[in-house]
Coordinates of C-alpha atoms in Angstrom, one line a residue:
M232 CA -80.3 76.1 8.6
N233 CA -76.8 74.7 9.0
I234 CA -74.5 72.6 5.9
T235 CA -75.1 69.4 8.7
N236 CA -78.9 70.0 8.9
I237 CA -79.2 70.3 5.1
G238 CA -77.0 67.0 4.4
Q239 CA -79.2 65.2 7.3
I240 CA -82.7 66.2 5.5
F241 CA -81.2 65.5 1.4
N242 CA -80.2 62.4 3.0
Y243 CA -83.0 61.4 4.3
L244 CA -85.5 62.5 1.3
A245 CA -83.1 60.4 -1.1
E246 CA -84.2 57.5 0.8
H247 CA -87.6 58.2 1.8
K248 CA -89.1 61.1 -0.6
V249 CA -90.9 62.5 2.0
I250 CA -91.1 65.0 5.7
R251 CA -94.1 64.2 7.5
S252 CA -94.9 66.7 10.1
Y253 CA -98.6 65.3 11.7
E254 CA -99.7 62.5 13.0
K255 CA -102.4 60.2 12.2
K256 CA -103.6 56.8 12.3
G257 CA -101.7 54.4 11.1
I258 CA -98.6 56.8 10.3
R259 CA -95.6 55.7 11.8
R260 CA -92.7 58.3 12.3
S261 CA -89.4 57.3 13.2
T262 CA -87.2 60.0 15.7
V263 CA -85.2 60.9 12.7
E264 CA -88.3 62.0 10.4
R265 CA -89.9 63.5 13.9
E266 CA -87.1 65.9 14.3
L267 CA -86.0 66.7 10.8
A268 CA -89.6 67.8 10.3
K269 CA -89.8 69.8 13.5
L270 CA -86.7 71.0 11.7
L271 CA -88.2 72.0 8.6
D272 CA -91.1 73.1 10.6
N273 CA -89.1 75.8 12.2
H274 CA -87.2 77.1 9.2
L275 CA -90.5 77.0 7.0
H276 CA -89.9 80.8 6.0
R277 CA -86.4 80.7 5.5
L278 CA -85.3 77.1 3.6
D279 CA -82.9 79.3 0.7
D280 CA -79.6 77.4 1.2
L281 CA -82.1 74.0 1.5
D282 CA -83.3 74.9 -1.8
E283 CA -80.5 75.8 -3.5
F284 CA -78.5 72.8 -2.3
L285 CA -81.2 70.7 -3.9
S286 CA -81.0 72.6 -7.0
T287 CA -77.8 71.6 -7.6
Q288 CA -78.6 68.4 -7.3
G289 CA -81.5 68.9 -10.5
M290 CA -84.0 68.5 -6.8
Q291 CA -87.0 70.7 -5.6
L292 CA -88.3 70.5 -2.1
K293 CA -92.6 70.6 -2.2
T294 CA -94.4 71.7 0.6
L295 CA -98.0 71.2 1.4
N296 CA -100.7 72.2 3.8
T297 CA -101.9 68.6 5.0
Q298 CA -105.4 70.6 5.6
E299 CA -105.8 72.2 1.7
Y300 CA -105.3 68.1 0.6
G301 CA -107.8 66.2 2.8
I302 CA -104.5 64.5 4.2
A303 CA -105.0 65.5 8.2
N304 CA -106.1 68.0 10.2
Q305 CA -102.8 69.7 11.0
G306 CA -99.2 70.1 9.7
R307 CA -97.4 69.7 6.9
V308 CA -95.5 67.5 4.2
Y309 CA -92.4 67.8 2.5
V310 CA -92.0 66.3 -1.1
L311 CA -88.5 66.3 -3.0
I312 CA -89.2 66.1 -6.8
R313 CA -87.6 66.5 -9.5
Q314 CA -86.8 70.3 -10.2
L315 CA -89.5 71.3 -12.6
G316 CA -88.0 72.3 -16.3
E317 CA -85.7 69.6 -16.5
N318 CA -85.6 67.4 -18.8
E319 CA -82.6 65.5 -18.6
S320 CA -81.6 63.7 -15.5
P321 CA -79.4 64.6 -13.0
A322 CA -76.0 63.4 -13.1
H323 CA -76.5 61.6 -9.9
L324 CA -79.2 60.0 -10.4
Q325 CA -78.2 56.3 -12.5
T326 CA -80.6 55.4 -15.0
K327 CA -78.7 52.7 -16.6
Q328 CA -78.9 50.8 -12.9
V329 CA -82.8 51.5 -13.0
W330 CA -83.5 50.0 -16.4
E331 CA -81.0 46.9 -14.8
M332 CA -84.0 46.7 -12.7
F333 CA -86.3 45.6 -15.2
K334 CA -84.4 43.2 -17.0
G335 CA -85.5 39.5 -17.0
K336 CA -83.0 36.8 -18.1
S337 CA -84.6 36.4 -21.5
R338 CA -82.2 37.3 -24.2
K339 CA -85.4 38.9 -25.5
D340 CA -84.9 42.0 -23.2
T341 CA -82.6 44.1 -24.5
Q342 CA -82.8 47.7 -23.2
K343 CA -84.7 49.1 -26.1
N344 CA -87.5 46.0 -25.3
I345 CA -87.0 47.2 -21.6
V346 CA -87.8 50.5 -22.0
I347 CA -90.7 50.0 -24.2
W348 CA -92.3 47.7 -21.9
T349 CA -91.8 49.8 -19.3
S350 CA -93.5 52.9 -20.6
Y351 CA -96.6 50.8 -21.8
L352 CA -97.3 49.2 -18.4
Y353 CA -96.7 52.5 -16.6
L354 CA -99.1 54.1 -19.6
H355 CA -101.3 51.7 -18.0
L356 CA -100.9 52.1 -14.2
L357 CA -101.4 56.3 -15.3
H358 CA -104.4 54.5 -16.8
F359 CA -105.8 52.9 -13.8
L360 CA -104.9 55.7 -11.4
Y361 CA -106.6 58.8 -12.8
T362 CA -108.3 57.8 -16.0
L363 CA -110.7 55.1 -14.4
D364 CA -111.5 57.5 -11.7
N365 CA -111.8 60.4 -14.0
R366 CA -109.3 61.8 -11.9
P367 CA -106.9 64.7 -12.6
V368 CA -103.2 64.6 -12.8
E369 CA -103.5 67.5 -10.3
G370 CA -105.7 65.5 -7.4
I371 CA -103.5 64.5 -5.0
S372 CA -105.5 64.5 -2.4
A373 CA -106.7 61.0 -3.9
F374 CA -103.9 59.0 -3.8
G375 CA -105.2 57.2 -1.0
D376 CA -108.1 56.1 -2.5
T377 CA -107.1 54.8 -6.2
W378 CA -106.6 51.1 -5.1
I379 CA -105.1 49.0 -8.2
D380 CA -105.6 45.0 -7.8
H381 CA -102.7 42.4 -9.9
D382 CA -104.6 40.4 -10.7
I383 CA -106.9 43.1 -13.1
F384 CA -104.2 45.5 -13.8
K385 CA -102.7 42.2 -15.2
E386 CA -105.3 40.5 -17.2
D387 CA -105.7 43.8 -18.9
I388 CA -102.4 44.0 -20.2
I389 CA -102.6 40.7 -21.8
K390 CA -105.8 41.6 -23.3
S391 CA -104.4 44.7 -24.7
I392 CA -101.5 42.8 -25.9
D393 CA -104.0 40.5 -27.2
E394 CA -105.7 42.8 -29.7
L395 CA -102.9 44.2 -30.3
R396 CA -101.7 41.0 -31.9
Q397 CA -105.3 40.9 -33.3
S398 CA -104.8 44.2 -35.2
K399 CA -101.3 44.2 -36.0
A400 CA -101.4 42.6 -39.2
S401 CA -103.9 45.4 -40.7
G402 CA -102.8 48.3 -38.5
P403 CA -100.9 51.7 -40.0
Y404 CA -98.2 50.6 -37.4
A405 CA -97.8 46.9 -38.4
E406 CA -94.1 47.3 -39.2
S407 CA -93.4 48.8 -35.9
K408 CA -90.9 48.0 -33.6
I409 CA -92.6 49.1 -31.2
Y410 CA -95.5 47.2 -31.6
E411 CA -93.0 44.2 -32.8
C412 CA -91.7 44.3 -29.1
L413 CA -95.1 44.5 -27.0
C414 CA -96.3 41.2 -29.5
N415 CA -93.5 38.9 -29.0
F416 CA -94.1 37.6 -25.3
K417 CA -96.0 35.0 -24.0
D418 CA -98.6 35.3 -21.6
T419 CA -96.3 33.8 -19.0
E420 CA -94.0 36.1 -19.7
I421 CA -95.9 38.7 -19.5
T422 CA -97.2 37.8 -16.2
T423 CA -93.5 37.9 -15.3
R424 CA -92.9 41.6 -16.5
V425 CA -95.9 43.0 -15.1
G426 CA -94.9 40.6 -11.4
R427 CA -91.6 42.9 -11.8
F428 CA -92.9 45.8 -12.7
F429 CA -95.1 46.1 -9.2
T430 CA -91.5 45.0 -7.2
N431 CA -89.9 47.7 -8.5
L432 CA -92.8 50.2 -8.3
I433 CA -92.9 49.8 -4.4
K434 CA -89.0 49.8 -4.4
F435 CA -89.2 53.1 -6.3
G436 CA -91.6 54.6 -3.4
I437 CA -94.4 54.8 -6.4
L438 CA -96.8 52.3 -5.1
E439 CA -97.1 50.5 -2.0
Q440 CA -99.3 47.2 -0.8
V441 CA -102.7 47.7 1.3
V442 CA -102.1 45.9 4.4
D443 CA -104.5 43.0 5.2
T444 CA -106.4 45.1 8.3
E445 CA -107.2 47.4 5.7
L446 CA -108.6 45.4 3.2
R447 CA -111.3 43.5 5.6
M448 CA -111.4 40.9 2.7
S449 CA -112.9 37.8 3.2
R450 CA -111.7 34.7 2.9
S451 CA -112.0 33.7 -0.6
D452 CA -110.6 37.5 -1.5
T453 CA -107.1 36.5 0.6
A454 CA -105.3 36.1 -2.3
R455 CA -105.3 38.8 -3.5
V456 CA -102.7 41.5 -3.8
I457 CA -103.6 44.9 -4.1
Y458 CA -101.8 48.5 -4.3
R459 CA -102.2 52.0 -4.1
Q460 CA -100.1 55.3 -4.5
T461 CA -98.0 56.9 -2.6
L462 CA -97.8 60.6 -1.6
W463 CA -94.9 61.6 -3.2
S464 CA -96.1 60.0 -6.2
A465 CA -99.1 61.9 -6.1
V466 CA -96.9 65.0 -6.2
D467 CA -94.2 64.1 -8.4
V468 CA -97.0 63.1 -11.1
A469 CA -99.2 66.5 -10.3
E470 CA -96.1 68.4 -11.1
N471 CA -93.6 66.5 -13.3
F472 CA -96.8 64.8 -15.4
N473 CA -96.0 66.9 -18.8
R474 CA -92.0 66.0 -18.5
Y475 CA -93.4 62.5 -18.6
A476 CA -96.2 62.6 -21.3
S477 CA -93.5 64.3 -23.5
L478 CA -91.5 61.4 -23.4
L479 CA -94.3 59.1 -23.5
I480 CA -96.5 59.9 -26.1
Q481 CA -94.7 62.0 -28.7
A482 CA -97.1 64.1 -31.2
P483 CA -96.9 63.4 -34.3
T484 CA -95.0 65.0 -37.4
D485 CA -96.3 66.1 -40.8
N486 CA -94.9 62.8 -42.0
K487 CA -96.7 61.1 -40.1
V488 CA -100.0 62.1 -39.3
Y489 CA -101.9 59.0 -37.7
Q490 CA -103.5 60.1 -34.4
L491 CA -102.7 59.7 -31.1
S492 CA -106.2 58.9 -30.0
K493 CA -106.4 55.9 -32.8
V494 CA -103.2 54.6 -31.1
S495 CA -104.1 54.6 -27.8
S496 CA -108.3 53.9 -28.0

């Protein structure tokens, strides 16, 4: 594998995140993906140069056997994910631009508020994708079976915020800036924020919208918008959940002894 090949593979993975070497009904592969998949298959045990290059970018290549994960009867999936053990984002990843994509027009949308809201919504997303189905974070093969209804998710967020408002005055975190941020938005603003959240997750390749032919809905249900997790997201969570969890959920210190279970219940 030469430098040109490595560049082609990296550029494709940087945009699409996965390269599939299998055929399956409903999966459309471009000519470029087919060629790169063949190249990777042919160099399966000789990817040291590619791995070394990806490491300099703070990334790594995860190779999955599709049969082991119930994805297809044969073939492989090559997935680009963050390098394990790297807590800091690679310099070439512009995190500021990512946060800007979640920003609304309101003056209340400071970067701190954006981080709080996006983290809160992401925790709820993990709840819908994993907790509700009693699915372990390592459960990659279930990525296509876990669907999220946009409206149900939105109503759950509004309900949870309303519960925070009701308990805020007497709760141990009454002075918390996080509580203040979450409770200081109207339901209409929350609806807009949830919509922007899903739009960006699709752009980032974390979710995809389920097409009408798969839903088989009645006419009365045609307005429903359903999402499901992508294969890349399932692999990323399985490999990097501990990193994400440590950023979103911080363990209590000696002088702040409130239990995390009480906060999240």
